[in-house]
Amino acid sequence: MSNFFPSIYDLAMRPLEKRKFQQIRKELLSHAAGRVLEIGAGTGINFPLYKNAEHVDAIEPNQGMIEQSHARKAAAAVPIQVHQQSAESLDFPDDTFDTVVSTLVFCTIPDPVKALQELSRVSKPQTKLLFFEHVKMEHPTLAFAQEALNPLWKRVCDGCHLNRDTLHTIQESGLQVTNVTSYYKGLFLVIESENNKAIDHPSL
Ligand SMILES: C[S@@+](CC[C@H](N)C(=O)[O-])C[C@H]1O[C@@H](n2cnc3c(N)ncnc32)[C@H](O)[C@@H]1O
């Protein structure tokens, strides 16, 4: 599945991208500045939208996805380096990044809690962590339908879960959620958050 999924991903997403997602991504990524970490970058759909970043380190575990992202990386307005890594085990030092970006990734990450710990570790104090994710809906009937569809969906969509409460997981991680915007009756959320970890003052 993981070799087939990258080759159809952009085509499958095109209707949503045209209708709404490109606009959401553009607005979200206008807040990405300084040294940026993007996790689960996939086919590099966000790469053309970075305008204010100094440098983007994009991590992606799936080699097929990385191959699909080459052209967008080469055409980007800012320097982008793609690394084959997973969000649960990041090969970057503590306090490295000014902004962290995740779009449609927390549905798929096998261990979201561990991934958030890693994002917190590699981000500087006051780093912005910007998420655009699909989540379990609040409406009981729609949430029931998501639960029912989930086993099949996971198999067809390369491990993607329809029933994750990612906002709650982010809130529980200790990040401070500063803004939430809902789309499509709460199926998609833009979650803006900040890392509140203490600034480490070296002893004099
Ligand atoms: C639905 S795609 C989203 C791709 C892209 N971010 C977007 O906005 O279209 C989910 C991506 O997360 C990646 N992924 C899966 N497990 C991951 C992990 N543990 N760490 C980081 N990325 C992961 C997948 O390989 C895939 O590229």
XYZ file of N, CA and C and ligand atoms in Angstrom:
639
model
N 0.832 -1.222 0.000
C 0.000 0.000 0.000
C 0.860 1.263 0.000
N 1.990 1.243 0.775
C 2.730 2.490 0.923
C 3.394 2.918 -0.389
N 3.589 1.995 -1.378
C 4.150 2.415 -2.660
C 3.089 2.985 -3.586
N 1.848 2.507 -3.432
C 0.750 2.940 -4.293
C 0.202 4.295 -3.820
N 0.055 4.435 -2.516
C -0.574 5.622 -1.930
C 0.108 6.935 -2.370
N 1.456 7.032 -2.326
C 2.081 8.295 -2.742
C 1.760 8.686 -4.177
N 1.605 7.687 -5.062
C 1.395 8.013 -6.484
C -0.012 8.547 -6.760
N -0.968 8.269 -5.873
C -2.337 8.765 -6.115
C -2.730 9.903 -5.166
N -1.840 10.209 -4.204
C -2.226 11.143 -3.131
C -2.657 12.522 -3.665
N -1.832 13.117 -4.510
C -2.159 14.470 -4.999
C -3.450 14.472 -5.821
N -3.623 13.442 -6.633
C -4.826 13.351 -7.469
C -6.078 13.221 -6.581
N -5.985 12.371 -5.566
C -7.136 12.162 -4.679
C -7.480 13.434 -3.902
N -6.468 14.224 -3.589
C -6.686 15.419 -2.767
C -7.106 16.643 -3.586
N -6.961 16.553 -4.915
C -7.120 17.748 -5.751
C -8.450 18.486 -5.543
N -9.599 17.783 -5.497
C -10.861 18.527 -5.325
C -10.906 19.336 -4.016
N -10.449 18.702 -2.926
C -10.444 19.426 -1.638
C -9.437 20.569 -1.652
N -8.294 20.321 -2.282
C -7.272 21.375 -2.354
C -7.825 22.597 -3.081
N -8.522 22.332 -4.213
C -9.034 23.453 -5.009
C -10.134 24.203 -4.265
N -11.001 23.437 -3.596
C -12.164 24.068 -2.957
C -11.755 24.879 -1.730
N -10.884 24.345 -0.889
C -10.646 25.024 0.393
C -9.216 24.889 0.932
N -8.606 23.713 0.724
C -7.384 23.424 1.469
C -6.225 24.368 1.128
N -6.098 24.742 -0.164
C -4.980 25.617 -0.523
C -5.063 26.939 0.242
N -6.292 27.439 0.367
C -6.499 28.695 1.100
C -6.131 28.527 2.587
N -6.552 27.389 3.165
C -6.241 27.131 4.583
C -4.731 26.997 4.771
N -4.101 26.248 3.884
C -2.650 26.037 3.998
C -1.895 27.370 3.876
N -2.338 28.199 2.891
C -1.649 29.471 2.648
C -1.696 30.365 3.885
N -2.872 30.464 4.482
C -3.046 31.290 5.677
C -2.187 30.736 6.824
N -2.242 29.429 7.031
C -1.494 28.806 8.133
C 0.011 29.024 7.959
N 0.491 28.797 6.742
C 1.936 28.842 6.516
C 2.482 30.264 6.448
N 1.585 31.248 6.354
C 2.065 32.634 6.415
C 2.626 32.929 7.818
N 2.304 32.086 8.807
C 2.820 32.265 10.180
C 4.119 31.489 10.416
N 4.576 30.765 9.406
C 5.786 29.947 9.579
C 7.017 30.786 9.268
N 7.807 31.075 10.319
C 8.986 31.938 10.143
C 10.204 31.305 10.814
N 11.387 31.824 10.454
C 12.622 31.335 11.056
C 12.951 29.935 10.566
N 13.566 29.141 11.445
C 13.866 27.753 11.078
C 12.617 26.912 11.360
N 12.132 26.271 10.320
C 10.835 25.579 10.387
C 11.050 24.074 10.304
N 10.311 23.337 11.126
C 10.228 21.880 10.990
C 8.836 21.538 10.470
N 8.776 20.845 9.323
C 7.482 20.304 8.888
C 7.529 18.789 9.038
N 6.520 18.228 9.701
C 6.508 16.761 9.871
C 5.516 16.145 8.890
N 5.839 14.936 8.434
C 4.954 14.217 7.505
C 4.665 15.034 6.262
N 5.718 15.525 5.633
C 5.557 16.484 4.528
C 4.948 15.854 3.279
N 4.913 14.539 3.202
C 4.242 13.857 2.099
C 4.814 14.242 0.743
N 3.929 14.644 -0.175
C 4.347 14.991 -1.545
C 4.856 16.429 -1.636
N 5.016 17.091 -0.497
C 5.537 18.470 -0.506
C 4.503 19.499 -0.902
N 3.244 19.180 -0.636
C 2.151 20.075 -1.050
C 2.279 21.467 -0.424
N 2.910 21.526 0.762
C 3.076 22.840 1.417
C 4.304 23.608 0.920
N 5.234 22.942 0.245
C 6.523 23.572 -0.061
C 6.392 24.905 -0.827
N 5.475 24.994 -1.822
C 5.409 26.286 -2.552
C 4.849 27.424 -1.702
N 4.302 27.106 -0.532
C 3.588 28.123 0.250
C 4.454 28.761 1.333
N 5.693 28.277 1.491
C 6.579 28.907 2.476
C 7.173 30.173 1.872
N 6.852 31.309 2.481
C 7.379 32.590 1.987
C 8.249 33.271 3.040
N 7.928 33.055 4.330
C 8.614 33.792 5.404
C 9.642 32.951 6.157
N 9.763 31.683 5.793
C 10.707 30.811 6.501
C 12.132 31.095 6.024
N 13.099 30.937 6.961
C 14.505 31.035 6.543
C 14.966 29.707 5.952
N 14.532 28.636 6.577
C 14.937 27.285 6.162
C 13.882 26.312 6.671
N 13.549 25.328 5.847
C 12.572 24.305 6.268
C 13.269 22.951 6.300
N 13.206 22.275 7.458
C 13.574 20.867 7.536
C 12.269 20.088 7.498
N 12.082 19.293 6.443
C 10.843 18.530 6.284
C 11.153 17.067 6.557
N 10.399 16.453 7.473
C 10.643 15.022 7.715
C 9.471 14.214 7.181
N 9.806 13.024 6.669
C 8.799 12.153 6.061
C 9.358 10.721 6.086
N 8.617 9.761 6.665
C 9.176 8.403 6.730
C 9.039 7.593 5.441
N 8.077 7.949 4.592
C 7.745 7.106 3.438
C 8.581 7.527 2.213
N 9.465 6.630 1.760
C 10.366 6.942 0.630
C 9.583 7.323 -0.631
N 8.431 6.667 -0.847
C 7.607 6.977 -2.025
C 7.100 8.413 -1.982
N 6.689 8.856 -0.806
C 6.247 10.246 -0.637
C 7.412 11.208 -0.900
N 8.573 10.876 -0.363
C 9.750 11.755 -0.547
C 10.035 11.913 -2.039
N 9.957 10.824 -2.779
C 10.229 10.903 -4.228
C 9.221 11.823 -4.923
N 7.962 11.741 -4.494
C 6.933 12.595 -5.108
C 7.154 14.082 -4.783
N 7.955 14.358 -3.736
C 8.105 15.760 -3.293
C 9.276 16.487 -3.958
N 10.083 15.775 -4.753
C 11.324 16.367 -5.275
C 11.085 17.654 -6.079
N 10.097 17.623 -6.987
C 9.903 18.783 -7.879
C 9.480 20.011 -7.076
N 8.599 19.822 -6.100
C 8.148 20.971 -5.287
C 9.292 21.508 -4.434
N 10.140 20.625 -3.957
C 11.296 21.062 -3.150
C 12.225 21.926 -4.021
N 12.478 21.458 -5.244
C 13.396 22.186 -6.145
C 12.834 23.555 -6.527
N 11.507 23.677 -6.597
C 10.894 24.931 -7.061
C 10.571 25.898 -5.916
N 10.819 25.483 -4.669
C 10.384 26.300 -3.525
C 11.155 27.618 -3.439
N 10.507 28.620 -2.841
C 11.125 29.952 -2.710
C 12.127 30.012 -1.564
N 12.082 29.013 -0.663
C 13.004 29.011 0.483
C 13.754 27.670 0.485
N 14.936 27.621 1.134
C 15.672 26.351 1.160
C 14.923 25.287 1.965
N 14.785 24.105 1.373
C 14.078 23.001 2.036
C 14.963 21.766 1.985
N 15.103 21.115 3.138
C 15.857 19.864 3.211
C 14.901 18.777 3.685
N 14.846 17.677 2.948
C 13.924 16.592 3.320
C 14.734 15.476 3.987
N 14.245 14.995 5.136
C 14.932 13.946 5.894
C 13.982 12.764 6.052
N 14.492 11.563 5.875
C 13.641 10.383 6.089
C 13.655 10.036 7.585
N 12.656 10.522 8.274
C 12.542 10.338 9.727
C 11.082 10.225 10.104
N 10.838 9.735 11.328
C 9.483 9.706 11.888
C 9.385 10.731 13.012
N 8.182 11.257 13.193
C 7.992 12.322 14.185
C 8.232 11.835 15.610
N 8.106 10.534 15.832
C 8.300 10.011 17.196
C 9.774 9.911 17.576
N 10.668 10.068 16.604
C 12.093 9.913 16.886
C 12.864 10.863 15.975
N 12.965 12.113 16.412
C 13.540 13.153 15.547
C 15.033 13.279 15.787
N 15.774 13.327 14.702
C 17.221 13.416 14.798
C 17.662 14.886 14.744
N 17.150 15.684 15.682
C 17.532 17.101 15.792
C 17.787 17.394 17.268
N 18.719 18.330 17.556
C 18.972 18.683 18.964
C 17.766 19.386 19.601
N 17.756 19.463 20.912
C 16.736 20.226 21.650
C 16.760 21.686 21.175
N 15.626 22.354 21.276
C 15.525 23.815 21.063
C 16.067 24.268 19.700
N 15.702 23.585 18.641
C 16.242 23.899 17.307
C 15.318 24.803 16.492
N 13.991 24.639 16.612
C 13.079 25.235 15.623
C 12.265 26.409 16.175
N 11.975 27.359 15.267
C 11.143 28.524 15.609
C 9.674 28.263 15.303
N 9.403 27.378 14.350
C 8.017 27.048 13.972
C 7.955 25.563 13.636
N 6.860 24.931 14.016
C 6.624 23.527 13.644
C 5.292 23.457 12.900
N 5.277 22.704 11.794
C 4.079 22.601 10.952
C 3.689 21.132 10.801
N 2.402 20.865 10.969
C 1.879 19.515 10.717
C 0.538 19.657 10.011
N 0.436 19.159 8.774
C -0.859 19.218 8.093
C -1.289 17.803 7.716
N -2.404 17.393 8.268
C -3.035 16.100 7.977
C -2.091 14.942 8.299
N -1.418 15.035 9.429
C -0.422 14.033 9.804
C -0.809 13.300 11.096
N -1.423 14.000 12.050
C -1.725 13.359 13.334
C -2.811 12.288 13.228
N -3.475 12.218 12.082
C -4.402 11.114 11.806
C -3.639 9.810 11.567
N -2.377 9.917 11.168
C -1.629 8.741 10.681
C -0.480 8.329 11.603
N 0.089 9.278 12.325
C 1.247 8.970 13.177
C 0.893 7.834 14.148
N 1.686 6.767 14.183
C 1.343 5.654 15.077
C 1.273 6.042 16.564
N 2.177 6.927 17.030
C 2.187 7.288 18.456
C 2.147 8.827 18.586
N 0.945 9.417 18.553
C 0.837 10.884 18.581
C 1.401 11.513 19.857
N 1.283 10.826 20.992
C 1.772 11.403 22.259
C 3.293 11.524 22.218
N 3.948 10.469 21.756
C 5.419 10.484 21.647
C 5.859 11.558 20.635
N 5.107 11.676 19.532
C 5.449 12.679 18.510
C 5.364 14.086 19.104
N 4.339 14.363 19.901
C 4.206 15.701 20.504
C 5.336 15.970 21.491
N 5.765 14.931 22.205
C 6.917 15.102 23.120
C 8.158 15.493 22.319
N 8.333 14.850 21.172
C 9.494 15.153 20.320
C 9.397 16.574 19.734
N 8.203 16.955 19.306
C 8.034 18.315 18.747
C 8.342 19.361 19.810
N 7.914 19.070 21.018
C 8.179 19.992 22.127
C 9.686 20.067 22.402
N 10.314 18.937 22.375
C 11.763 18.892 22.668
C 12.570 19.705 21.653
N 12.268 19.532 20.359
C 13.108 20.176 19.328
C 12.707 21.626 19.061
N 11.582 22.062 19.642
C 11.187 23.454 19.421
C 11.710 24.337 20.547
N 11.981 25.607 20.186
C 12.486 26.568 21.169
C 11.340 27.024 22.080
N 11.653 27.633 23.227
C 10.584 28.261 24.010
C 9.845 29.288 23.145
N 8.530 29.322 23.262
C 7.663 30.237 22.489
C 7.527 29.889 21.000
N 8.038 28.741 20.617
C 7.835 28.296 19.234
C 6.350 28.141 18.937
N 5.954 28.526 17.703
C 4.575 28.286 17.268
C 4.483 26.894 16.661
N 3.483 26.137 17.083
C 3.233 24.826 16.472
C 1.887 24.909 15.780
N 1.912 24.763 14.459
C 0.738 25.010 13.619
C 0.235 23.685 13.060
N -1.029 23.391 13.331
C -1.609 22.117 12.905
C -2.829 22.365 12.022
N -2.965 21.552 11.000
C -4.210 21.474 10.223
C -4.517 19.976 10.151
N -5.564 19.550 10.856
C -5.780 18.112 11.032
C -7.251 17.762 10.870
N -7.528 16.541 10.428
C -8.918 16.071 10.509
C -9.079 15.229 11.767
N -10.239 15.367 12.395
C -10.434 14.835 13.750
C -11.800 14.154 13.858
N -11.998 13.492 14.988
C -13.311 12.923 15.292
C -14.295 14.073 15.518
N -15.463 13.998 14.858
C -16.419 15.115 14.937
C -17.234 15.049 16.233
N -17.764 16.195 16.635
C -18.548 16.237 17.879
C -19.953 15.696 17.674
N -20.521 15.894 16.474
C -21.894 15.437 16.227
C -21.953 13.912 16.410
N -22.836 13.393 17.314
C -22.809 11.969 17.661
C -22.998 11.037 16.461
N -23.899 11.389 15.534
C -24.140 10.495 14.395
C -22.924 10.467 13.467
N -22.344 11.639 13.254
C -21.182 11.712 12.371
C -19.971 11.011 13.018
N -19.846 11.186 14.340
C -18.745 10.517 15.051
C -18.933 8.996 14.989
N -20.178 8.541 15.087
C -20.470 7.102 14.992
C -20.080 6.585 13.605
N -20.434 7.360 12.573
C -20.095 6.964 11.196
C -18.568 6.901 11.021
N -17.871 7.855 11.625
C -16.403 7.834 11.528
C -15.826 6.569 12.184
N -16.382 6.211 13.376
C -15.919 4.995 14.072
C -16.163 3.769 13.202
N -17.361 3.720 12.583
C -17.742 2.551 11.791
C -16.853 2.401 10.548
N -16.534 3.537 9.939
C -15.716 3.513 8.710
C -14.230 3.296 8.980
N -13.808 3.546 10.211
C -12.382 3.645 10.513
C -11.548 2.413 10.113
N -12.016 1.179 10.419
C -11.163 0.024 10.084
C -10.856 -0.077 8.585
N -11.864 0.152 7.742
C -11.659 0.086 6.295
C -10.788 1.262 5.829
N -11.105 2.455 6.359
C -10.383 3.682 5.987
C -8.881 3.536 6.247
N -8.564 2.963 7.425
C -7.145 2.803 7.803
C -6.409 1.947 6.790
N -7.094 0.898 6.305
C -6.448 -0.016 5.348
C -6.261 0.657 3.989
N -7.285 1.409 3.570
C -7.233 2.016 2.227
C -6.303 3.237 2.212
N -6.286 3.969 3.319
C -5.570 5.264 3.343
C -4.270 5.205 4.149
N -3.565 4.097 4.035
C -2.202 4.016 4.548
C -2.084 4.358 6.039
N -2.999 3.823 6.847
C -2.890 3.987 8.300
C -3.577 5.217 8.864
N -4.300 5.953 8.019
C -5.001 7.164 8.486
C -6.223 6.790 9.343
N -6.359 7.445 10.507
C -7.502 7.211 11.407
C -8.519 8.333 11.252
N -9.801 7.957 11.233
C -10.867 8.976 11.151
C -11.324 9.440 12.526
N -10.881 8.759 13.575
C -11.520 8.939 14.886
C -10.587 9.491 15.958
N -9.603 10.273 15.546
C -8.662 10.779 16.564
C -9.096 12.136 17.103
N -8.987 12.301 18.429
C -9.303 13.585 19.061
C -7.981 14.352 19.227
N -7.478 14.859 18.106
C -6.132 15.453 18.100
C -6.066 16.744 18.912
N -7.159 17.518 18.940
C -7.143 18.743 19.749
C -6.913 18.391 21.220
N -7.624 17.387 21.706
C -7.473 16.956 23.100
C -6.033 16.462 23.347
N -5.517 15.686 22.413
C -4.151 15.154 22.571
C -3.134 16.290 22.649
N -3.347 17.318 21.833
C -2.425 18.473 21.862
C -2.568 19.218 23.194
N -3.817 19.414 23.633
C -4.029 20.119 24.912
C -3.383 19.349 26.061
N -3.518 18.022 26.031
C -2.958 17.189 27.103
C -1.429 17.157 27.087
N -0.836 17.506 25.933
C 0.626 17.408 25.797
C 1.359 18.522 26.537
N 0.608 19.558 26.958
C 1.253 20.678 27.654
C 1.474 21.877 26.749
N 1.267 21.724 25.440
C 1.345 22.894 24.552
C 0.160 23.799 24.873
N 0.365 25.113 24.697
C -0.751 26.031 24.939
C -1.471 26.309 23.618
N -2.735 25.884 23.537
C -3.515 26.131 22.322
C -3.991 27.582 22.345
N -3.637 28.344 21.304
C -3.964 29.775 21.294
C -5.138 30.091 20.376
N -5.430 29.214 19.423
C -6.561 29.481 18.504
C -6.981 28.179 17.815
N -8.296 28.015 17.653
C -8.809 26.851 16.927
C -9.843 27.353 15.924
N -9.705 26.956 14.663
C -10.691 27.298 13.634
C -11.206 26.002 13.030
N -12.546 25.936 12.932
C -13.185 24.692 12.497
C -13.681 24.821 11.054
N -13.533 23.759 10.269
C -14.017 23.715 8.882
C -14.823 22.438 8.687
N -15.769 22.495 7.765
C -16.590 21.319 7.434
C -17.192 20.691 8.702
N -17.927 21.518 9.449
C -18.650 21.082 10.658
C -17.747 20.381 11.688
N -16.515 20.847 11.773
C -15.609 20.305 12.795
C -14.843 19.077 12.343
N -14.955 18.704 11.078
C -14.149 17.569 10.585
C -12.673 17.962 10.487
N -12.438 19.213 10.085
C -11.062 19.705 9.973
C -10.860 20.863 10.949
N -9.734 20.855 11.637
C -9.406 21.946 12.565
C -8.032 22.516 12.231
N -7.958 23.854 12.255
C -6.651 24.507 12.310
C -6.402 24.821 13.776
N -5.311 24.293 14.297
C -4.988 24.462 15.722
C -3.656 25.195 15.816
N -3.709 26.386 16.391
C -2.464 27.138 16.589
C -2.067 26.991 18.053
N -0.808 26.691 18.290
C -0.382 26.477 19.678
C 1.024 27.021 19.881
N 1.401 27.087 21.151
C 2.735 27.592 21.489
C 3.400 26.680 22.494
N 4.709 26.605 22.383
C 5.477 25.854 23.356
C 5.812 26.790 24.522
N 5.309 26.448 25.683
C 5.514 27.322 26.845
C 6.682 26.912 27.711
N 7.567 26.092 27.160
C 8.628 25.606 28.058
C 9.530 26.772 28.498
N 10.138 26.594 29.664
C 10.914 27.686 30.255
C 12.179 27.953 29.436
N 12.546 29.228 29.389
C 13.810 29.592 28.741
C 14.939 29.202 29.693
N 15.894 28.458 29.146
C 16.988 27.952 29.967
C 18.079 29.019 30.065
N 18.234 29.651 31.246
C 19.294 30.661 31.414
C 20.548 29.969 31.948
N 21.613 29.959 31.151
C 22.833 29.308 31.665
C 23.328 30.027 32.929
N 23.791 29.278 33.902
C 24.220 29.927 35.160
C 25.452 30.793 34.898
N 25.507 31.924 35.579
C 26.583 32.897 35.332
C 27.871 32.446 36.000
C -2.278 12.210 4.830
S -0.587 12.398 4.479
C -0.386 14.184 4.630
C 0.706 14.718 3.766
C 0.891 16.243 3.812
N 1.355 16.669 5.114
C -0.369 16.986 3.444
O -0.709 17.954 4.107
O -0.995 16.641 2.448
C 0.147 11.815 6.019
C 1.660 11.807 5.958
O 2.184 11.490 7.251
C 3.284 10.627 7.054
N 3.565 9.874 8.288
C 3.108 8.658 8.643
N 3.623 8.285 9.812
C 4.446 9.288 10.213
C 5.285 9.478 11.333
N 5.387 8.560 12.303
N 6.006 10.612 11.401
C 5.906 11.554 10.432
N 5.122 11.427 9.351
C 4.395 10.312 9.240
C 2.843 9.748 5.908
O 3.912 9.044 5.308
C 2.198 10.758 4.991
O 3.110 11.357 4.129
